[in-house]
Amino acid sequence: MRDVAPPGLRGLAYGGDYNPEQWPEEVWAEDVALMREAGVTMVSLGIFSWARIEPRPGEYDFGWLDRIIDLLHEGGVRVDLATPTVVPPAWFYREHPDALPVTREGVRLSFGSRGAICHSHPAYREAAARITRALGERYGHHPAVAMWHVHNEYGVPVLECYCDVSAVDFRRWLRERYTTLDALNAAWGTTFWGQLYGDWEEIQPPRLTPTVCNPAHRLDFARFASDSALTNFRAERDLLRDLSPGIPVTTNFMVSPTQCDTLDYWAWGREVDIVTNDHYLVAEDERNHINLSMAADLSRAVAGGSPWLLLEHSTSGVNWQRRGIAKRPGEMARNSLAHVARGSEGAMFFQWRASRRGAEKYHSAMVPHAGTDSRIWREVVELGSHLEALAGIRGSRTEADVAMVWDWQSWWAQKLEWRPSEELDTRERAEAWYAALFDRHLTVDFVEPGTDLDPQRYPLVVVPALYLAEEKAGHALHRYVSAGGTLVVSYFSGIVDANDAVHPGPHPGALREVLGLTVEEFQPLHADRRVRLEPVADVPGDAATRPGAALTGEVWAETVIPRGAEPVWTYADGPAAGSPAVTRHRLGEGTAWYVSTRVDAEGLDAVLAAAGADAGLPDRSALPADLEVVRRVGENGTHVFAINHADTEAPLELPGPGTDLLRDERVEASGATVPAGSVRVVRLD
């Protein structure tokens, strides 16, 4: 676990992206005065300023940046200073038009947006290093700088580039990974369709082909794309570490599966000094606070369980979704404090002052177009005071009840073409299982496949979708269950290895031993077809682990052959009629459950109720569905965050009495309530 924090911050980080270059200098003093009024402690600066800082190659204009950094420092506002390498200037592309990325279809994208970068291009790498070095030399020891912010949101809007420069870099990457062509041909299975390579120069990026491209080729190119951007991050990071020792270096992630699917964040999380994340609600989702909590839990997982920082979210609506739905009164505070509950060391926004021009002028901001006589501004000021009251939680850890196995590379592999059903959806299953755990009021730690898990720490582990599972992952889960853990695995998991090759023998490959079964045949269902799952009446075990009512499945079914597992629900109809649908395998001191169809929310809850009883988890199902209760524990005690997302008051039962830090009032263990749409943060005595 890491304990790196931005130096000079007295409490939690609060503020947002600040783009003073969009405004005349007479506005800057007003901005800093308003920041003080709102309780802002840090702003992100210079993210999109490359053309302003370096108007011509090798010629720098630091005067304006000097003035604003000094002004912020005088106002007591710390600076998260960016390298603006997400937006190379127009002069760069005029000199290097081939540094613009090329799509898989062979179209070269144009300048005029952001993130139009071939990450393999040597001219881009040289220019990025040059401006990073210039910034580090000038501001590396400036007392205002609390953190370095490399680039911006790697992986979006485009990551993969299929140009000839990328092809050369891809071949270099493959040589390092496989050493010999024989090893590559074996890994990719190139004997299929006669794709054997006899020379490295024959290998190209997986450009558009007449029919489906080799999936192992596609998967390795996705890995290469993530690694090539990571190489560029490391180069900037290492320059800044040398020029600005003691100042942490980060880049803002977008770990939510609804926002970025191109980076392997497990690998990236190991390279930053502080994990930071950007998160934007799926505005039209009626329960979008669940997606928020999932993103926060993923951020904490990528940080190795350590505190992290929410570097961007929105005060209200955003401009790039289908509908820029405004947040309701109090929703901004709930969103911010939910991130804090799940490990964030503050709440930052995009952006400080709403832009008058450009593509994001309808994106909400801390200072909206309506100005300071507005609901948003009043809520911004109130949130600043709330975060100031929570300074004591810094460095504390969020306590989780259960673990969920998640892997970006497995997601990439399952999304490739020609899977047994186009409705197989990694993200959908992960979100569905997470929502079921959320509704049972269980806080989730995400873990990487192959992690050794302690049943004492995680009595229950859920695997919602792990299509790509190496033997190491299967062995780790086998050890976990044997030692007394309870495992729940969803369908189409354990199927292929790291090269998308089906594991030898029957499905589910790497997981068949721990699950105690084999899958004889996949049975994808017709569109809109349902199957009925009937409970088995004579399942051994106590009453709590026995199935209740019949369930319904859709999209997928399997012909399951028990090899030690016991049927708990069976298919009453459909192509797998008579076959077990949900099984339970006693292994060592623990049990492993398998769900072979896509059950709905009611079915997920029924399975989790039974598996949770196996695991000895507390039953919190009587709590209101949209009351979120999360604990952070540290040197300053235990803090209970109770966030009521509903429109009605919710009862709150606590382990003991304490103090509500947001209201500065005593709260007893029993009889307390959380007002509709409100938050309590109780420091227990």
XYZ file of C-alpha atoms in Angstrom:
685
model
C 0.000 0.000 0.000
C 1.250 3.463 -0.868
C 1.017 6.522 1.377
C 2.051 9.246 -1.057
C -0.020 12.414 -0.683
C 0.260 15.835 -2.353
C 2.548 17.843 -0.035
C 1.178 20.984 1.525
C -2.481 19.958 1.554
C -3.793 20.466 5.078
C -6.996 18.550 4.466
C -8.785 16.911 1.569
C -8.259 18.047 -2.013
C -11.055 20.266 -3.291
C -11.153 22.196 -6.532
C -11.038 21.445 -10.221
C -9.448 21.916 -13.615
C -8.540 25.577 -13.949
C -8.051 27.030 -17.432
C -7.126 30.696 -16.839
C -5.833 31.038 -20.401
C -9.487 31.089 -21.501
C -10.073 34.319 -19.562
C -8.581 37.836 -19.415
C -6.115 38.325 -16.572
C -8.420 40.657 -14.675
C -10.650 37.625 -13.993
C -7.819 35.696 -12.315
C -7.822 37.647 -9.045
C -11.599 37.214 -8.834
C -11.168 33.487 -9.406
C -8.680 33.117 -6.564
C -10.924 35.131 -4.218
C -13.868 32.868 -5.085
C -11.698 29.793 -4.564
C -10.964 30.977 -1.039
C -14.684 31.540 -0.433
C -15.490 28.020 -1.632
C -12.729 26.354 0.390
C -10.757 25.256 -2.685
C -7.437 23.657 -1.727
C -6.021 22.572 -5.114
C -6.554 23.130 -8.837
C -5.301 21.280 -11.910
C -3.484 23.693 -14.196
C -2.137 23.704 -17.752
C -3.719 20.495 -19.062
C -4.538 21.904 -22.515
C -1.926 24.675 -22.676
C 0.823 23.293 -24.901
C 0.293 25.835 -27.696
C 0.230 28.685 -25.180
C 3.362 27.525 -23.331
C 5.321 26.584 -26.477
C 3.901 28.758 -29.287
C 6.727 27.693 -31.618
C 9.102 24.725 -31.450
C 11.539 25.235 -28.593
C 10.249 28.746 -27.821
C 8.512 29.105 -24.445
C 6.164 31.658 -22.926
C 6.076 31.041 -19.190
C 5.166 34.574 -18.125
C 1.420 34.037 -17.887
C 1.911 30.667 -16.156
C 4.341 32.231 -13.661
C 1.786 34.889 -12.785
C -1.146 32.549 -12.240
C 0.883 30.005 -10.225
C 2.193 32.798 -8.000
C -1.324 34.200 -7.612
C -2.689 30.799 -6.601
C 0.188 30.314 -4.167
C -0.508 33.676 -2.533
C -4.156 32.637 -2.200
C -3.256 29.389 -0.443
C -4.315 27.167 -3.369
C -2.064 24.222 -4.225
C -1.334 23.362 -7.870
C -1.645 20.033 -9.673
C 0.530 21.049 -12.619
C -0.027 19.234 -15.902
C 2.157 18.319 -18.809
C -0.095 19.339 -21.732
C 0.944 16.421 -23.907
C -2.631 15.409 -24.742
C -2.899 18.399 -27.115
C 0.120 18.799 -29.424
C -0.061 22.230 -31.131
C -0.994 22.887 -34.742
C 2.660 23.621 -35.568
C 3.606 20.124 -34.443
C 1.175 18.480 -36.862
C 2.216 20.815 -39.663
C 5.757 19.505 -39.220
C 4.708 15.893 -38.510
C 1.382 15.119 -40.199
C 2.161 11.406 -39.935
C 1.947 11.679 -36.130
C -1.838 11.830 -36.454
C -3.376 8.425 -35.697
C -4.753 6.088 -38.353
C -7.915 4.071 -37.739
C -8.246 0.353 -38.369
C -10.063 1.259 -41.584
C -7.034 3.217 -42.815
C -8.397 6.735 -42.216
C -5.919 9.257 -40.832
C -7.640 11.461 -38.257
C -7.236 15.242 -38.399
C -6.123 17.983 -36.037
C -8.833 20.049 -34.357
C -9.888 18.046 -31.320
C -7.796 16.502 -28.550
C -5.875 13.294 -28.050
C -5.083 12.846 -31.764
C -1.804 11.049 -31.087
C 0.157 8.132 -32.458
C 1.837 7.056 -29.236
C 4.569 5.244 -31.166
C 5.700 8.276 -33.157
C 9.259 9.319 -32.244
C 8.613 12.996 -33.038
C 5.694 13.056 -30.596
C 7.774 11.349 -27.918
C 10.608 13.825 -28.442
C 8.306 16.867 -28.337
C 6.467 15.565 -25.259
C 9.763 14.997 -23.449
C 10.969 18.476 -24.395
C 8.006 20.357 -22.954
C 7.914 18.083 -19.895
C 11.567 18.825 -19.230
C 10.989 22.567 -19.655
C 8.101 22.531 -17.174
C 10.030 20.407 -14.692
C 13.063 22.679 -14.831
C 10.998 25.806 -14.294
C 8.474 24.641 -11.697
C 10.013 21.502 -10.201
C 10.786 23.316 -6.938
C 7.988 25.895 -6.943
C 6.343 25.912 -3.491
C 2.835 25.902 -5.013
C 3.253 22.608 -6.877
C 1.723 19.711 -4.928
C 1.383 17.152 -7.714
C 2.321 16.556 -11.356
C -0.465 15.614 -13.756
C 0.919 13.876 -16.858
C -1.161 14.079 -20.049
C -4.952 13.705 -19.650
C -7.221 10.653 -19.739
C -4.948 8.312 -21.668
C -6.990 5.896 -23.750
C -9.742 8.293 -24.821
C -10.930 9.379 -27.306
C -8.523 7.183 -29.322
C -5.657 4.899 -28.335
C -4.922 2.389 -31.080
C -3.095 3.632 -34.169
C -2.658 1.396 -37.224
C -0.101 3.466 -39.138
C 3.246 2.237 -40.479
C 5.120 3.805 -37.537
C 2.938 1.836 -35.141
C 3.555 -1.296 -37.199
C 7.316 -0.988 -36.610
C 6.783 -0.419 -32.887
C 4.323 -3.314 -32.697
C 6.902 -5.681 -34.195
C 9.470 -4.487 -31.647
C 6.953 -5.147 -28.851
C 6.242 -8.640 -30.220
C 9.957 -9.477 -30.389
C 10.306 -8.540 -26.723
C 7.232 -10.591 -25.767
C 7.916 -13.758 -27.798
C 11.634 -13.623 -28.736
C 11.173 -16.033 -31.667
C 8.724 -16.320 -34.543
C 8.112 -19.955 -33.607
C 6.871 -18.830 -30.200
C 4.660 -16.165 -31.741
C 3.184 -18.563 -34.308
C 2.423 -21.044 -31.536
C 0.824 -18.412 -29.300
C -1.301 -16.984 -32.088
C -2.273 -20.372 -33.537
C -1.286 -19.202 -37.018
C -1.618 -22.684 -38.503
C -5.330 -21.848 -38.584
C -6.243 -20.276 -41.955
C -2.606 -20.552 -43.065
C -1.385 -17.410 -41.300
C 2.139 -18.648 -40.440
C 4.753 -15.872 -40.307
C 8.255 -16.523 -41.640
C 9.670 -13.034 -41.077
C 8.937 -10.335 -38.501
C 8.427 -7.805 -41.319
C 5.383 -9.774 -42.482
C 3.472 -8.835 -39.322
C 1.242 -5.764 -39.518
C -1.244 -4.220 -37.105
C -4.599 -6.054 -37.265
C -6.042 -3.736 -39.882
C -9.402 -4.308 -41.546
C -9.505 -7.781 -43.085
C -12.011 -9.511 -45.423
C -13.451 -11.458 -42.512
C -12.622 -11.893 -38.835
C -8.986 -11.258 -37.951
C -6.977 -13.643 -35.782
C -8.272 -12.941 -32.240
C -4.859 -13.533 -30.612
C -3.401 -10.932 -32.998
C -6.140 -8.463 -32.014
C -5.661 -9.132 -28.310
C -1.910 -8.574 -28.459
C -2.410 -5.324 -30.362
C -4.716 -4.097 -27.598
C -2.004 -4.944 -25.065
C 0.592 -3.189 -27.212
C -1.553 -0.051 -27.468
C -1.973 0.134 -23.694
C 1.749 -0.487 -23.195
C 2.852 2.098 -25.777
C 0.883 4.850 -24.026
C 2.250 3.621 -20.695
C 5.781 3.898 -22.102
C 5.102 7.564 -22.850
C 3.688 8.141 -19.376
C 6.770 6.571 -17.793
C 9.072 8.786 -19.847
C 7.361 11.977 -18.631
C 7.046 10.645 -15.082
C 10.732 9.813 -14.843
C 11.759 13.256 -16.085
C 9.546 14.890 -13.458
C 10.804 12.648 -10.659
C 14.349 13.733 -11.484
C 13.529 17.435 -11.826
C 10.961 17.671 -9.027
C 11.928 15.183 -6.295
C 9.373 14.566 -3.581
C 6.386 15.707 -5.670
C 4.067 12.814 -6.636
C 3.362 12.164 -10.306
C 0.033 10.866 -11.598
C -2.261 10.781 -14.590
C -6.033 10.784 -14.445
C -7.595 7.376 -15.070
C -11.137 6.574 -16.216
C -11.561 3.152 -14.625
C -15.340 2.947 -14.919
C -16.238 0.373 -17.598
C -18.771 2.890 -18.920
C -15.993 5.367 -19.756
C -12.776 3.686 -20.903
C -12.100 0.163 -22.144
C -8.665 0.513 -23.751
C -6.181 0.522 -20.854
C -5.113 -2.281 -18.543
C -5.493 -0.269 -15.354
C -3.996 -3.044 -13.221
C -0.693 -2.364 -14.999
C -1.118 1.406 -14.994
C -1.970 1.568 -11.299
C 1.452 0.202 -10.428
C 3.181 3.085 -12.242
C 1.655 6.199 -10.655
C 2.523 7.708 -7.286
C -1.138 8.473 -6.558
C -4.084 6.838 -8.325
C -6.447 9.520 -9.571
C -9.696 8.959 -11.424
C -12.251 10.881 -13.460
C -15.871 9.795 -13.203
C -19.050 11.001 -14.876
C -22.498 9.673 -14.085
C -24.491 7.858 -16.728
C -27.095 10.588 -16.505
C -30.057 8.620 -17.842
C -29.506 5.677 -15.483
C -32.106 6.013 -12.742
C -29.706 4.461 -10.197
C -26.455 5.886 -11.495
C -25.057 6.140 -7.974
C -24.335 2.384 -8.242
C -22.077 2.932 -11.247
C -20.392 5.720 -9.263
C -19.724 3.392 -6.337
C -18.385 0.715 -8.682
C -15.959 3.218 -10.254
C -14.810 4.359 -6.813
C -14.241 0.781 -5.663
C -12.293 0.038 -8.857
C -10.148 3.146 -8.285
C -9.340 1.975 -4.768
C -8.490 -1.481 -6.108
C -6.117 -0.100 -8.736
C -4.506 1.864 -5.885
C -3.876 -1.410 -4.057
C -6.391 -0.543 -1.332
C -4.712 2.775 -0.540
C -6.477 6.129 -0.673
C -6.798 7.649 -4.125
C -8.143 10.936 -5.498
C -11.203 11.845 -7.559
C -9.619 14.304 -10.001
C -12.692 15.066 -12.123
C -16.446 14.805 -11.878
C -19.253 17.260 -12.616
C -21.208 19.734 -10.533
C -24.276 19.080 -12.701
C -24.945 18.039 -16.318
C -22.340 17.224 -18.946
C -22.422 18.123 -22.622
C -21.255 14.910 -24.296
C -23.999 12.462 -23.284
C -27.254 12.163 -25.210
C -28.977 14.367 -22.656
C -27.162 16.709 -20.307
C -29.431 15.946 -17.369
C -28.863 18.338 -14.469
C -28.143 17.019 -11.002
C -30.872 17.493 -8.440
C -30.329 19.626 -5.339
C -27.932 17.810 -3.026
C -26.860 15.279 -5.650
C -23.455 16.870 -6.196
C -22.614 16.486 -2.491
C -23.888 12.890 -2.426
C -21.759 12.025 -5.449
C -18.665 13.684 -3.991
C -19.009 12.135 -0.544
C -19.723 8.673 -1.992
C -16.330 8.821 -3.692
C -14.752 9.975 -0.420
C -16.461 7.141 1.474
C -14.871 4.644 -0.903
C -11.345 5.972 -0.512
C -10.953 9.271 -2.339
C -8.890 11.901 -0.532
C -11.082 14.703 -1.838
C -13.357 15.780 -4.674
C -12.192 17.654 -7.767
C -14.255 18.783 -10.754
C -14.068 19.594 -14.405
C -13.951 22.485 -14.328
C -13.595 25.624 -12.145
C -15.258 28.219 -14.393
C -17.659 27.319 -17.217
C -16.181 27.948 -20.676
C -17.809 30.432 -23.050
C -16.318 28.841 -26.151
C -15.297 25.441 -27.425
C -16.784 21.966 -27.377
C -17.467 21.843 -23.625
C -19.182 25.181 -23.059
C -22.345 23.372 -21.909
C -20.443 21.247 -19.386
C -21.291 22.268 -15.814
C -18.661 23.915 -13.618
C -18.011 25.087 -10.066
C -18.603 28.665 -11.230
C -21.495 28.202 -13.677
C -22.619 30.580 -16.406
C -25.278 31.708 -13.911
C -22.501 33.001 -11.644
C -22.385 33.011 -7.870
C -26.071 33.823 -7.388
C -26.994 30.250 -8.234
C -27.845 26.958 -6.568
C -24.720 25.276 -7.932
C -22.420 27.915 -6.439
C -24.126 27.727 -3.049
C -23.751 23.934 -3.088
C -20.095 24.287 -4.121
C -19.426 26.497 -1.089
C -21.308 24.129 1.225
C -19.392 21.108 -0.099
C -16.130 22.919 0.581
C -17.108 23.296 4.236
C -18.127 19.614 4.410
C -14.771 18.466 3.066
C -12.965 20.743 5.504
C -14.869 19.053 8.348
C -13.707 15.647 7.086
C -9.983 16.413 7.086
C -9.451 13.790 9.794
C -10.239 10.889 7.451
C -7.074 11.470 5.419
C -5.040 8.300 5.123
C -7.807 6.019 6.394
C -8.868 2.877 4.510
C -12.273 1.805 3.258
C -13.426 -1.490 4.754
C -14.793 -4.043 2.295
C -17.041 -7.033 2.943
C -16.466 -9.077 -0.222
C -14.199 -9.252 -3.276
C -14.952 -9.284 -6.992
C -12.503 -10.544 -9.620
C -12.195 -8.185 -12.610
C -9.788 -8.043 -15.538
C -9.520 -5.576 -18.409
C -7.645 -8.003 -20.677
C -10.357 -10.627 -20.250
C -12.919 -7.965 -21.207
C -10.937 -7.140 -24.356
C -10.807 -10.810 -25.324
C -14.505 -11.471 -24.798
C -15.489 -8.431 -26.897
C -13.770 -9.787 -30.011
C -15.833 -11.175 -32.878
C -17.410 -14.581 -33.299
C -18.178 -15.479 -29.723
C -21.026 -17.979 -29.203
C -23.567 -15.175 -28.663
C -23.442 -11.462 -29.442
C -25.274 -10.919 -26.152
C -22.362 -12.158 -24.044
C -21.431 -8.942 -22.289
C -18.644 -8.713 -19.705
C -19.566 -5.224 -18.581
C -23.255 -6.026 -18.192
C -22.568 -9.010 -15.933
C -20.017 -7.140 -13.830
C -22.433 -4.255 -13.337
C -25.344 -6.611 -12.599
C -23.452 -8.589 -9.949
C -22.052 -5.410 -8.445
C -25.565 -3.928 -8.214
C -26.779 -7.104 -6.491
C -23.997 -6.795 -3.903
C -24.731 -3.079 -3.502
C -28.392 -3.859 -2.833
C -27.344 -6.313 -0.124
C -25.253 -3.459 1.381
C -21.926 -5.192 0.832
C -18.863 -3.076 0.049
C -16.672 -4.533 -2.703
C -12.918 -4.764 -3.171
C -11.993 -5.554 -6.782
C -9.048 -7.922 -7.205
C -6.838 -8.985 -10.099
C -7.082 -12.591 -11.328
C -4.482 -14.801 -9.690
C -4.481 -12.850 -6.428
C -4.177 -15.026 -3.331
C -7.264 -14.290 -1.237
C -7.776 -14.806 2.483
C -11.221 -16.189 3.454
C -10.967 -14.303 6.748
C -10.740 -11.011 4.905
C -13.104 -11.917 2.068
C -15.629 -14.577 3.148
C -17.242 -14.237 -0.321
C -15.600 -13.772 -3.733
C -17.645 -13.168 -6.888
C -16.414 -13.779 -10.449
C -19.008 -12.137 -12.717
C -17.200 -12.604 -16.050
C -13.694 -14.021 -16.487
C -13.643 -15.447 -20.005
C -9.830 -15.230 -20.137
C -8.437 -17.017 -17.102
C -4.909 -18.362 -16.869
C -4.184 -21.478 -14.813
C -2.742 -19.220 -12.104
C -6.190 -17.675 -11.599
C -7.830 -21.072 -11.272
C -5.228 -22.287 -8.782
C -5.616 -19.150 -6.619
C -9.401 -19.584 -6.446
C -8.981 -23.299 -5.684
C -6.722 -22.436 -2.734
C -9.187 -19.792 -1.547
C -12.162 -22.168 -1.503
C -10.176 -25.035 -0.005
C -9.159 -22.732 2.861
C -12.794 -21.950 3.696
C -13.871 -19.266 1.234
C -17.171 -19.058 -0.616
C -16.878 -18.488 -4.374
C -19.590 -17.540 -6.869
C -18.764 -17.789 -10.594
C -20.949 -16.695 -13.483
C -21.128 -18.359 -16.908
C -18.567 -18.236 -19.750
C -15.680 -17.905 -17.305
C -12.379 -19.811 -17.357
C -12.695 -20.584 -21.069
C -9.425 -19.418 -22.695
C -5.816 -18.696 -21.825
C -3.827 -15.487 -22.300
C -3.653 -16.046 -26.074
C -7.394 -16.671 -26.452
C -6.759 -20.396 -26.907
C -9.389 -22.688 -25.398
C -7.985 -24.553 -22.407
C -7.411 -28.264 -23.107
C -10.275 -30.478 -22.050
C -13.863 -29.583 -21.224
C -15.064 -26.116 -20.282
C -14.777 -24.207 -17.979
C -11.072 -24.834 -18.413
C -9.087 -23.123 -15.668
C -12.078 -23.204 -13.274
C -13.524 -26.678 -13.729
C -11.679 -28.199 -10.745
C -12.711 -25.531 -8.264
C -16.314 -25.610 -9.542
C -16.514 -29.418 -9.606
C -18.206 -29.650 -13.004
C -17.749 -29.634 -16.752
C -19.766 -27.905 -19.436
C -20.578 -30.300 -22.255
C -22.103 -27.705 -24.552
C -22.941 -24.018 -24.661
C -26.636 -23.375 -25.285
C -27.100 -19.742 -26.394
C -30.757 -18.761 -26.309
C -32.830 -17.185 -29.033
C -33.476 -13.472 -28.726
C -36.091 -12.724 -26.075
C -36.269 -16.411 -25.083
C -36.467 -17.253 -21.358
C -35.782 -20.445 -19.438
C -37.192 -21.459 -16.048
C -34.945 -22.621 -13.219
C -36.580 -24.876 -10.643
C -35.115 -25.316 -7.139
C -33.905 -28.764 -6.135
C -35.914 -29.876 -3.125
C -33.395 -32.175 -1.451
C -30.224 -30.051 -1.524
C -28.019 -30.894 1.480
C -27.143 -28.147 3.925
C -28.959 -25.868 6.307
C -32.130 -24.003 5.426
C -30.343 -20.729 4.695
C -28.402 -22.204 1.760
C -31.329 -24.016 0.164
C -32.980 -22.460 -2.870
C -36.348 -20.822 -2.619
C -38.540 -19.877 -5.568
C -38.037 -20.640 -9.243
C -35.767 -18.278 -11.191
C -35.658 -17.078 -14.768
C -32.699 -17.114 -17.149
C -32.121 -15.442 -20.485
C -29.457 -15.042 -23.219
C -27.453 -18.117 -22.247
C -27.677 -21.663 -20.907
C -25.270 -24.576 -20.632
C -25.368 -28.341 -20.470
C -23.630 -28.785 -17.106
C -22.242 -32.144 -15.963
C -21.576 -32.286 -12.184
C -18.167 -33.710 -11.238
C -18.598 -33.351 -7.489
C -20.869 -30.297 -7.542
C -24.514 -30.576 -6.428
C -27.412 -29.097 -8.420
C -29.222 -26.322 -6.543
C -31.449 -25.088 -9.393
C -32.047 -27.061 -12.602
C -33.309 -26.049 -16.028
C -37.016 -26.851 -16.189
C -37.225 -26.097 -19.910
C -35.209 -24.820 -22.850
C -32.257 -26.468 -24.636
C -30.560 -27.523 -21.380
C -33.741 -28.896 -19.735
C -32.892 -31.319 -16.939
C -29.332 -30.066 -16.617
C -28.123 -28.264 -13.486
C -28.395 -24.498 -13.846
C -26.909 -23.398 -10.513
C -24.539 -25.682 -8.623
C -22.721 -25.789 -5.290
C -19.402 -27.595 -4.854
C -18.021 -28.461 -1.419
C -14.248 -28.232 -1.656
C -12.048 -28.492 1.412
C -13.381 -26.064 3.989
C -15.367 -23.935 1.520
C -17.917 -23.961 -1.275
C -17.941 -22.865 -4.908
C -21.165 -21.832 -6.633
C -21.704 -21.722 -10.395
C -24.478 -19.858 -12.239
C -24.730 -21.055 -15.855
C -27.308 -18.585 -17.179
C -28.023 -14.883 -17.070
C -30.421 -14.529 -14.168
C -32.114 -11.214 -13.437
C -31.721 -9.038 -10.335
C -34.120 -11.231 -8.349
C -32.157 -14.331 -9.309
C -28.832 -12.749 -8.446
C -30.184 -11.792 -5.047
C -31.401 -15.348 -4.423
C -28.003 -16.829 -5.297
C -26.191 -14.260 -3.171
C -28.526 -14.917 -0.253
C -27.657 -18.622 -0.341
C -23.936 -18.105 -0.986
C -23.829 -15.339 1.631
C -25.237 -17.768 4.182
C -22.447 -20.195 3.254
C -19.954 -17.368 3.802
C -21.477 -16.279 7.107
C -22.109 -12.747 5.854
C -24.549 -10.537 7.768
C -27.965 -10.215 6.181
C -28.575 -6.484 5.640
C -31.369 -6.944 3.113
C -33.832 -5.200 5.438
C -32.013 -1.869 4.997
C -33.488 0.590 2.468
C -32.210 -0.271 -1.009
C -30.708 3.138 -1.761
C -29.146 3.808 1.625
C -25.399 3.455 1.087
C -23.416 2.721 4.254
C -19.609 2.564 4.006
C -16.855 2.586 6.640
C -13.410 4.202 6.565
C -11.007 3.192 9.342
C -7.718 4.837 10.300
C -5.665 6.481 13.023
C -8.481 8.943 13.745
C -11.028 6.201 14.311
C -13.908 4.747 12.353
C -16.034 6.989 10.141
C -19.405 5.717 8.919
C -20.703 7.329 5.728
C -24.479 7.012 5.352
C -25.656 8.321 1.971
C -29.381 8.348 1.271
C -30.038 8.349 -2.488
C -33.803 8.043 -2.011
C -36.517 10.688 -1.800
C -37.626 9.501 1.639
C -35.965 9.503 5.053
C -34.014 6.351 5.948
C -33.344 4.823 9.385
C -29.700 4.500 10.449
C -28.405 1.932 12.909
C -24.778 2.353 14.027
C -22.328 0.076 15.895
C -22.197 2.751 18.584
C -22.743 6.457 19.235
C -20.664 9.157 17.586
C -20.542 12.644 16.105
C -22.015 13.690 12.774
C -19.131 15.756 11.390
C -21.232 17.480 8.727
C -23.746 18.780 11.307
C -21.473 18.848 14.363
C -24.035 16.972 16.439
C -24.219 13.808 18.527
C -25.770 10.681 17.006
C -26.890 7.693 19.052
C -26.426 4.103 17.955
C -30.167 3.598 17.482
C -32.979 5.830 16.371
C -31.007 8.075 14.010
C -32.201 8.834 10.494
C -30.671 10.080 7.257
C -32.863 12.733 5.609
C -33.996 12.213 2.025
C -31.181 12.917 -0.443
C -28.759 13.694 2.376
C -25.505 12.417 3.874
C -24.297 11.749 7.398
C -20.656 11.118 8.239
C -20.424 9.806 11.785
C -17.119 9.472 13.610
C -17.748 6.714 16.112
C -16.670 7.249 19.717
